[in-house]
Amino acid sequence: MKRIIFLLLIFSFQQVSAQLKSPEDFLGYKIGSRYTPHWKIVNYFNHVAAYAPAVMKLQQYGETNEGRPLLLAFVSTPENIKNLDQIRLNNLRLAGLVKDNLKAEQDNTPTIVWLSYNVHGNETSSSEAAMMTIWALVDPANTKTKEWLKNTVVIIDPCINPDGRDRYVNWFTSIVGKNANPDMIAREHNEPWPGGRTNHYNFDLNRDWAWQTQVESQQRIKIYNQWMPQVHVDFHEQYINNPYYFAPAAQPFHEVITPWQRDFQTTIGRNHAKYFDANNWLYFTKEIFDLFYPSYGDTWPTFNGAIGMTYEQAGHSTAGSTVIKADGDTLTLLDRANHHFTTSLSTIEISSVNASKLIKEFSKYFNDALTTGVGEYKSYVIRNNAKDKERISAFLDLLNKNGIQYSLGAGTGKGYNYNTGKEESFSFSNDIVISALQSRSNMVKVLFEPKSKLVDSVTYDITAWSLPYVYGLDAFASREKISGNSELKKQQIINEETTYGYVMPWMGINTVKTACQLLQKGITLRYAENPFEVNGNKFGSGAIIILKTTNKSFGDNLFSVVKDIATKNNVQLFSVKTGFVDKGYDFGSSKVHAFKAPKVALLTGKGINSNAAGEIWHFFDKQIEYPLTLINLNDIMGINWSEIDVLIMPDGNYDFLGDKNKTEIFKNWIIKGGRVVALESGVHALAKAEFGIKEKGSGDSSGKSEGEEKVSYDILKKFQDRERDYIPNITPGAIYKVEIDNTHPLAYGYPDYYYTLKMDDHVYEFIKDGWNVGVIKKDKQVTGFVGSKLKDKLHDGLIFGVQQLGNGSLTYLTDNVMFRNFWENGKLLFCNAVFFVGL
């Protein structure tokens, strides 16, 4: 009988082996010998799912902008795969995220390891490694991995960014010869703009985990929140001459990261080192890659209870498929894939060895969050002001995406006022209350803390992102435990019928989208330059007026079209019966102007910051749904200028402004009525070209008196500090309070202040012949790191301004009001620049 069973096992193994193929057998080439396009990666994972269904389940969780599938593979033992949903639900119970009165089991509970590959499309080796990893886990002959899977569920996302990957792989495949050229001067090492790093809209998906502005992030985080792994790895590539990087991470660590999370990073790192040492592969730890900014593929999982890590292999686009490094050694695609494959298996192994401890600490992490909360502030109160309702809606949407709970409440309290920066007593009624005593307590602290604490100013990204400033909301952070008493439900707007007209307050992006859709229908709109009152309702500057008088061609159908569009966008319309206002200027006044549909173009292509251009492209395409013409910067002199009303200049290098003839052509278009919206270094380029705005000088910092020769010791520097010498002169991203002239069209819909994200050392002189709409004065830094020398420069300067030039205008947005499309409060300012300024 035993012999029969043994023979059956041998037969079964041979049958599986004959059907289930390795990546090499399935693809027809060895991993590393060429790049694998995304569709072949998908085919291989489908193949494994078809021939190893007992140990692997494949799920399509979404689709990219270009229609490519997004996949997750779940791998474990047959028993665990059968109980996969029970394992998932039990894991959520451990985190306090399932309210079904069932006890969360810790004993004999599998740990969950999530491996995310290829978030940056041109960091290509990791998707190759993903195929090697899935094969190692399902290969019947690999007994070692089968032991690990007894107490581990592995989740593999083989390619987070398929659109970016294929952009790079298709380009590389189209230009490489029969044999790849390892010489760095070869064209295959010089990827064209915009490169494959980003997604379809040129967004960096590794900066989007918390904000979830992109469809790939939205779909991925939705299912991530249904699993909540104990370990998450984000696979990357870095410069070709760098050794491999793995955990532990560099400082600064955000203070919410627990001692266990820090210690286990070291445990994982030591396990990796064992294999790298055995293979004589170089590596480094504790440098460059910190754990502070909350929207990375390592920090966001970390702030949600996981051991979140980044692994960085030398490579990315400059590596091609083989490249000669500075030390004369050759780096191949196979090398890169093997290194990521090694850390993949090492991560699974060490997680399996420590599975029970991972589960125990994971449960403790969330139990502490629920019982005591994280941080000094135990509650956050957000004013539920009617004037802010569109930004509040976007704010609540972000909380929902991150699984953060909130409610409505009323009462009194004491706390930090985000606007004044002071501790104050306050009362609240029907306002939004966010308790720190919830499963997502760490995320609540990280996203809401008024001032983040840095232990090291050398950081990889921005240092300030507190949500009340991002969304422009009135808020308090309180050390008291404040409870909400009712659920906040989204209310659908009900718009009344009218026979004369509607007024639509200029409040936010939904209002802008509605106006854009009405314009595209050919409906004539007007806007009020000044505040007014009618029928007992008050309206601010910029309010849109829709009258039958100016839209007679629509007949009786006009207002049903307007009402349907506004209601669909959840925008409140106010019915009016007369143009005779109670206060302000009547609808026929010269203070009420036509709101026209401009023809808008965006400069893009080589020389332009692809992320900056992508933010604006995505905003027009996906949020306000308004036509936008993208023009390559190199083609600017071929433009038919009469076909453009508004030209947007995002962050970039504008070399054409150094050519006198080209500059004159550009300037003549503006004089004839063209409108320019310049952002960041677009403003700097206009200043250099002497368009009328001037960058503020740093002044004489030598400290010398007249006639005195003074020796400066500032030039004496230590070699070991060379990587930190620049710090006093920079800000990686800090929040400043800007004083706003909200009577100007650029600032319609705003109070008399705005919180800007300052990311450079540029500040400009006040405009003499123009409008200084947004300025910073002394002591206006709110939060975030600013170098000691730079602080002295960032005051008494222009941040937002408008200048007339003939019949045209130049709008200067010196900071990025569209930053990564999550800086919600800047979007209306940008829309004002496009649609109002210069009309």
Short mmCIF file of C-alpha atoms in Angstrom, two decimals, residues 205-370:
data_model
loop_
_atom_site.label_atom_id
_atom_site.label_comp_id
_atom_site.label_asym_id
_atom_site.label_seq_id
_atom_site.Cartn_x
_atom_site.Cartn_y
_atom_site.Cartn_z
CA LEU A 205 3.19 56.26 -7.91
CA ASN A 206 5.67 55.88 -5.07
CA ARG A 207 4.63 59.30 -3.76
CA ASP A 208 0.91 58.53 -3.99
CA TRP A 209 0.21 55.86 -1.34
CA ALA A 210 -1.46 58.20 1.16
CA TRP A 211 -3.00 60.68 -1.30
CA GLN A 212 -4.28 58.13 -3.83
CA THR A 213 -4.81 60.63 -6.63
CA GLN A 214 -4.06 57.99 -9.28
CA VAL A 215 -6.25 55.10 -10.40
CA GLU A 216 -3.49 52.54 -9.81
CA SER A 217 -3.06 53.70 -6.20
CA GLN A 218 -6.79 53.87 -5.54
CA GLN A 219 -7.37 50.31 -6.69
CA ARG A 220 -4.29 48.91 -4.94
CA ILE A 221 -4.89 50.56 -1.55
CA LYS A 222 -8.51 49.46 -1.57
CA ILE A 223 -7.47 45.81 -1.62
CA TYR A 224 -4.43 46.41 0.61
CA ASN A 225 -6.85 47.64 3.29
CA GLN A 226 -8.72 44.35 2.95
CA TRP A 227 -5.55 42.43 3.91
CA MET A 228 -3.25 44.63 6.05
CA PRO A 229 -0.04 42.56 5.79
CA GLN A 230 2.56 42.30 8.54
CA VAL A 231 5.42 42.81 6.08
CA HIS A 232 5.52 44.93 2.93
CA VAL A 233 8.42 45.39 0.52
CA ASP A 234 8.63 47.95 -2.27
CA PHE A 235 11.25 47.01 -4.91
CA HIS A 236 13.21 49.77 -6.64
CA GLU A 237 16.34 50.57 -8.59
CA GLN A 238 18.89 53.34 -8.08
CA TYR A 239 22.02 54.69 -9.77
CA ILE A 240 24.15 52.08 -11.52
CA ASN A 241 27.25 52.58 -9.36
CA ASN A 242 25.48 52.07 -6.03
CA PRO A 243 25.59 48.74 -4.19
CA TYR A 244 22.29 47.12 -3.18
CA TYR A 245 20.32 48.85 -0.42
CA PHE A 246 18.10 47.08 2.09
CA ALA A 247 16.77 47.70 5.59
CA PRO A 248 17.33 49.02 8.18
CA ALA A 249 16.37 52.45 6.87
CA ALA A 250 18.12 55.77 7.37
CA GLN A 251 17.09 58.51 9.77
CA PRO A 252 14.84 60.39 10.05
CA PHE A 253 12.34 57.81 11.28
CA HIS A 254 8.95 59.27 12.03
CA GLU A 255 8.39 59.15 15.77
CA VAL A 256 5.31 56.88 15.46
CA ILE A 257 7.47 54.00 14.22
CA THR A 258 7.62 51.51 17.08
CA PRO A 259 10.75 49.93 18.57
CA TRP A 260 9.57 46.57 17.23
CA GLN A 261 9.26 47.92 13.69
CA ARG A 262 12.74 49.40 13.92
CA ASP A 263 14.28 46.27 15.41
CA PHE A 264 12.72 43.88 12.92
CA GLN A 265 14.10 45.93 10.04
CA THR A 266 17.52 45.08 11.43
CA THR A 267 16.56 41.41 11.75
CA ILE A 268 15.55 41.33 8.09
CA GLY A 269 18.69 43.21 7.07
CA ARG A 270 20.94 40.71 8.81
CA ASN A 271 19.20 37.85 7.01
CA HIS A 272 19.75 39.52 3.64
CA ALA A 273 23.38 40.22 4.53
CA LYS A 274 23.95 36.50 5.11
CA TYR A 275 23.10 35.73 1.47
CA PHE A 276 24.81 38.78 -0.01
CA ASP A 277 28.00 38.03 1.92
CA ALA A 278 27.95 34.43 0.70
CA ASN A 279 27.76 35.70 -2.90
CA ASN A 280 30.28 38.51 -2.39
CA TRP A 281 27.66 41.12 -3.32
CA LEU A 282 28.08 44.61 -1.90
CA TYR A 283 25.25 46.35 -0.06
CA PHE A 284 24.57 49.24 2.29
CA THR A 285 22.00 50.02 5.00
CA LYS A 286 20.94 52.97 7.17
CA GLU A 287 21.71 55.55 4.48
CA ILE A 288 19.71 57.81 2.12
CA PHE A 289 16.30 56.10 2.31
CA ASP A 290 14.48 57.39 5.40
CA LEU A 291 11.04 56.69 6.88
CA PHE A 292 9.41 60.09 7.27
CA TYR A 293 7.22 61.26 4.36
CA PRO A 294 3.97 59.27 4.71
CA SER A 295 3.15 58.47 1.09
CA TYR A 296 5.90 56.02 0.12
CA GLY A 297 5.61 52.28 -0.39
CA ASP A 298 7.61 51.76 2.80
CA THR A 299 6.25 54.48 5.11
CA TRP A 300 2.53 54.17 4.38
CA PRO A 301 2.51 50.42 5.17
CA THR A 302 4.69 51.14 8.23
CA PHE A 303 2.20 53.70 9.53
CA ASN A 304 -0.47 51.02 8.99
CA GLY A 305 1.15 48.42 11.19
CA ALA A 306 3.50 46.63 8.78
CA ILE A 307 7.25 46.29 8.61
CA GLY A 308 7.50 48.52 5.55
CA MET A 309 10.71 48.53 3.54
CA THR A 310 12.30 49.74 0.34
CA TYR A 311 14.88 47.61 -1.46
CA GLU A 312 17.07 49.37 -4.02
CA GLN A 313 19.07 47.59 -6.72
CA ALA A 314 21.57 49.42 -8.95
CA GLY A 315 20.05 49.88 -12.38
CA HIS A 316 17.02 51.83 -13.66
CA SER A 317 16.87 53.27 -17.17
CA THR A 318 20.54 54.15 -17.57
CA ALA A 319 21.50 50.50 -17.07
CA GLY A 320 19.82 49.20 -20.21
CA SER A 321 20.20 45.44 -20.08
CA THR A 322 23.95 45.59 -19.51
CA VAL A 323 26.22 48.46 -18.53
CA ILE A 324 29.83 49.10 -17.56
CA LYS A 325 29.98 50.77 -14.16
CA ALA A 326 32.52 53.33 -12.96
CA ASP A 327 34.59 50.60 -11.32
CA GLY A 328 34.89 48.73 -14.66
CA ASP A 329 32.58 45.92 -13.62
CA THR A 330 29.61 45.01 -15.83
CA LEU A 331 26.11 45.09 -14.39
CA THR A 332 23.57 42.91 -16.21
CA LEU A 333 19.83 42.57 -16.05
CA LEU A 334 20.34 39.05 -14.73
CA ASP A 335 22.47 40.42 -11.86
CA ARG A 336 19.79 42.92 -10.99
CA ALA A 337 16.98 40.36 -11.08
CA ASN A 338 18.99 37.87 -9.02
CA HIS A 339 19.62 40.41 -6.27
CA HIS A 340 15.91 41.28 -6.00
CA PHE A 341 15.03 37.57 -6.16
CA THR A 342 17.42 36.88 -3.28
CA THR A 343 15.92 39.56 -1.01
CA SER A 344 12.43 38.42 -1.97
CA LEU A 345 13.06 34.90 -0.71
CA SER A 346 15.08 36.12 2.26
CA THR A 347 12.16 38.33 3.32
CA ILE A 348 9.73 35.43 3.13
CA GLU A 349 12.12 33.16 5.00
CA ILE A 350 12.80 35.50 7.93
CA SER A 351 9.11 36.40 8.16
CA SER A 352 8.23 32.72 8.36
CA VAL A 353 10.84 32.15 11.08
CA ASN A 354 9.34 35.03 13.07
CA ALA A 355 5.70 34.52 12.11
CA SER A 356 4.30 34.21 15.62
CA LYS A 357 6.19 37.31 16.81
CA LEU A 358 5.01 39.29 13.77
CA ILE A 359 1.40 38.37 14.52
CA LYS A 360 1.75 39.19 18.23
CA GLU A 361 3.34 42.60 17.59
CA PHE A 362 0.87 43.40 14.82
CA SER A 363 -2.02 42.77 17.22
CA LYS A 364 -0.35 44.87 19.93
CA TYR A 365 0.22 47.72 17.49
CA PHE A 366 -3.49 48.09 16.79
CA ASN A 367 -4.62 47.30 20.33
CA ASP A 368 -2.46 50.18 21.59
CA ALA A 369 -3.95 52.43 18.92
CA LEU A 370 -7.49 51.57 19.98
#
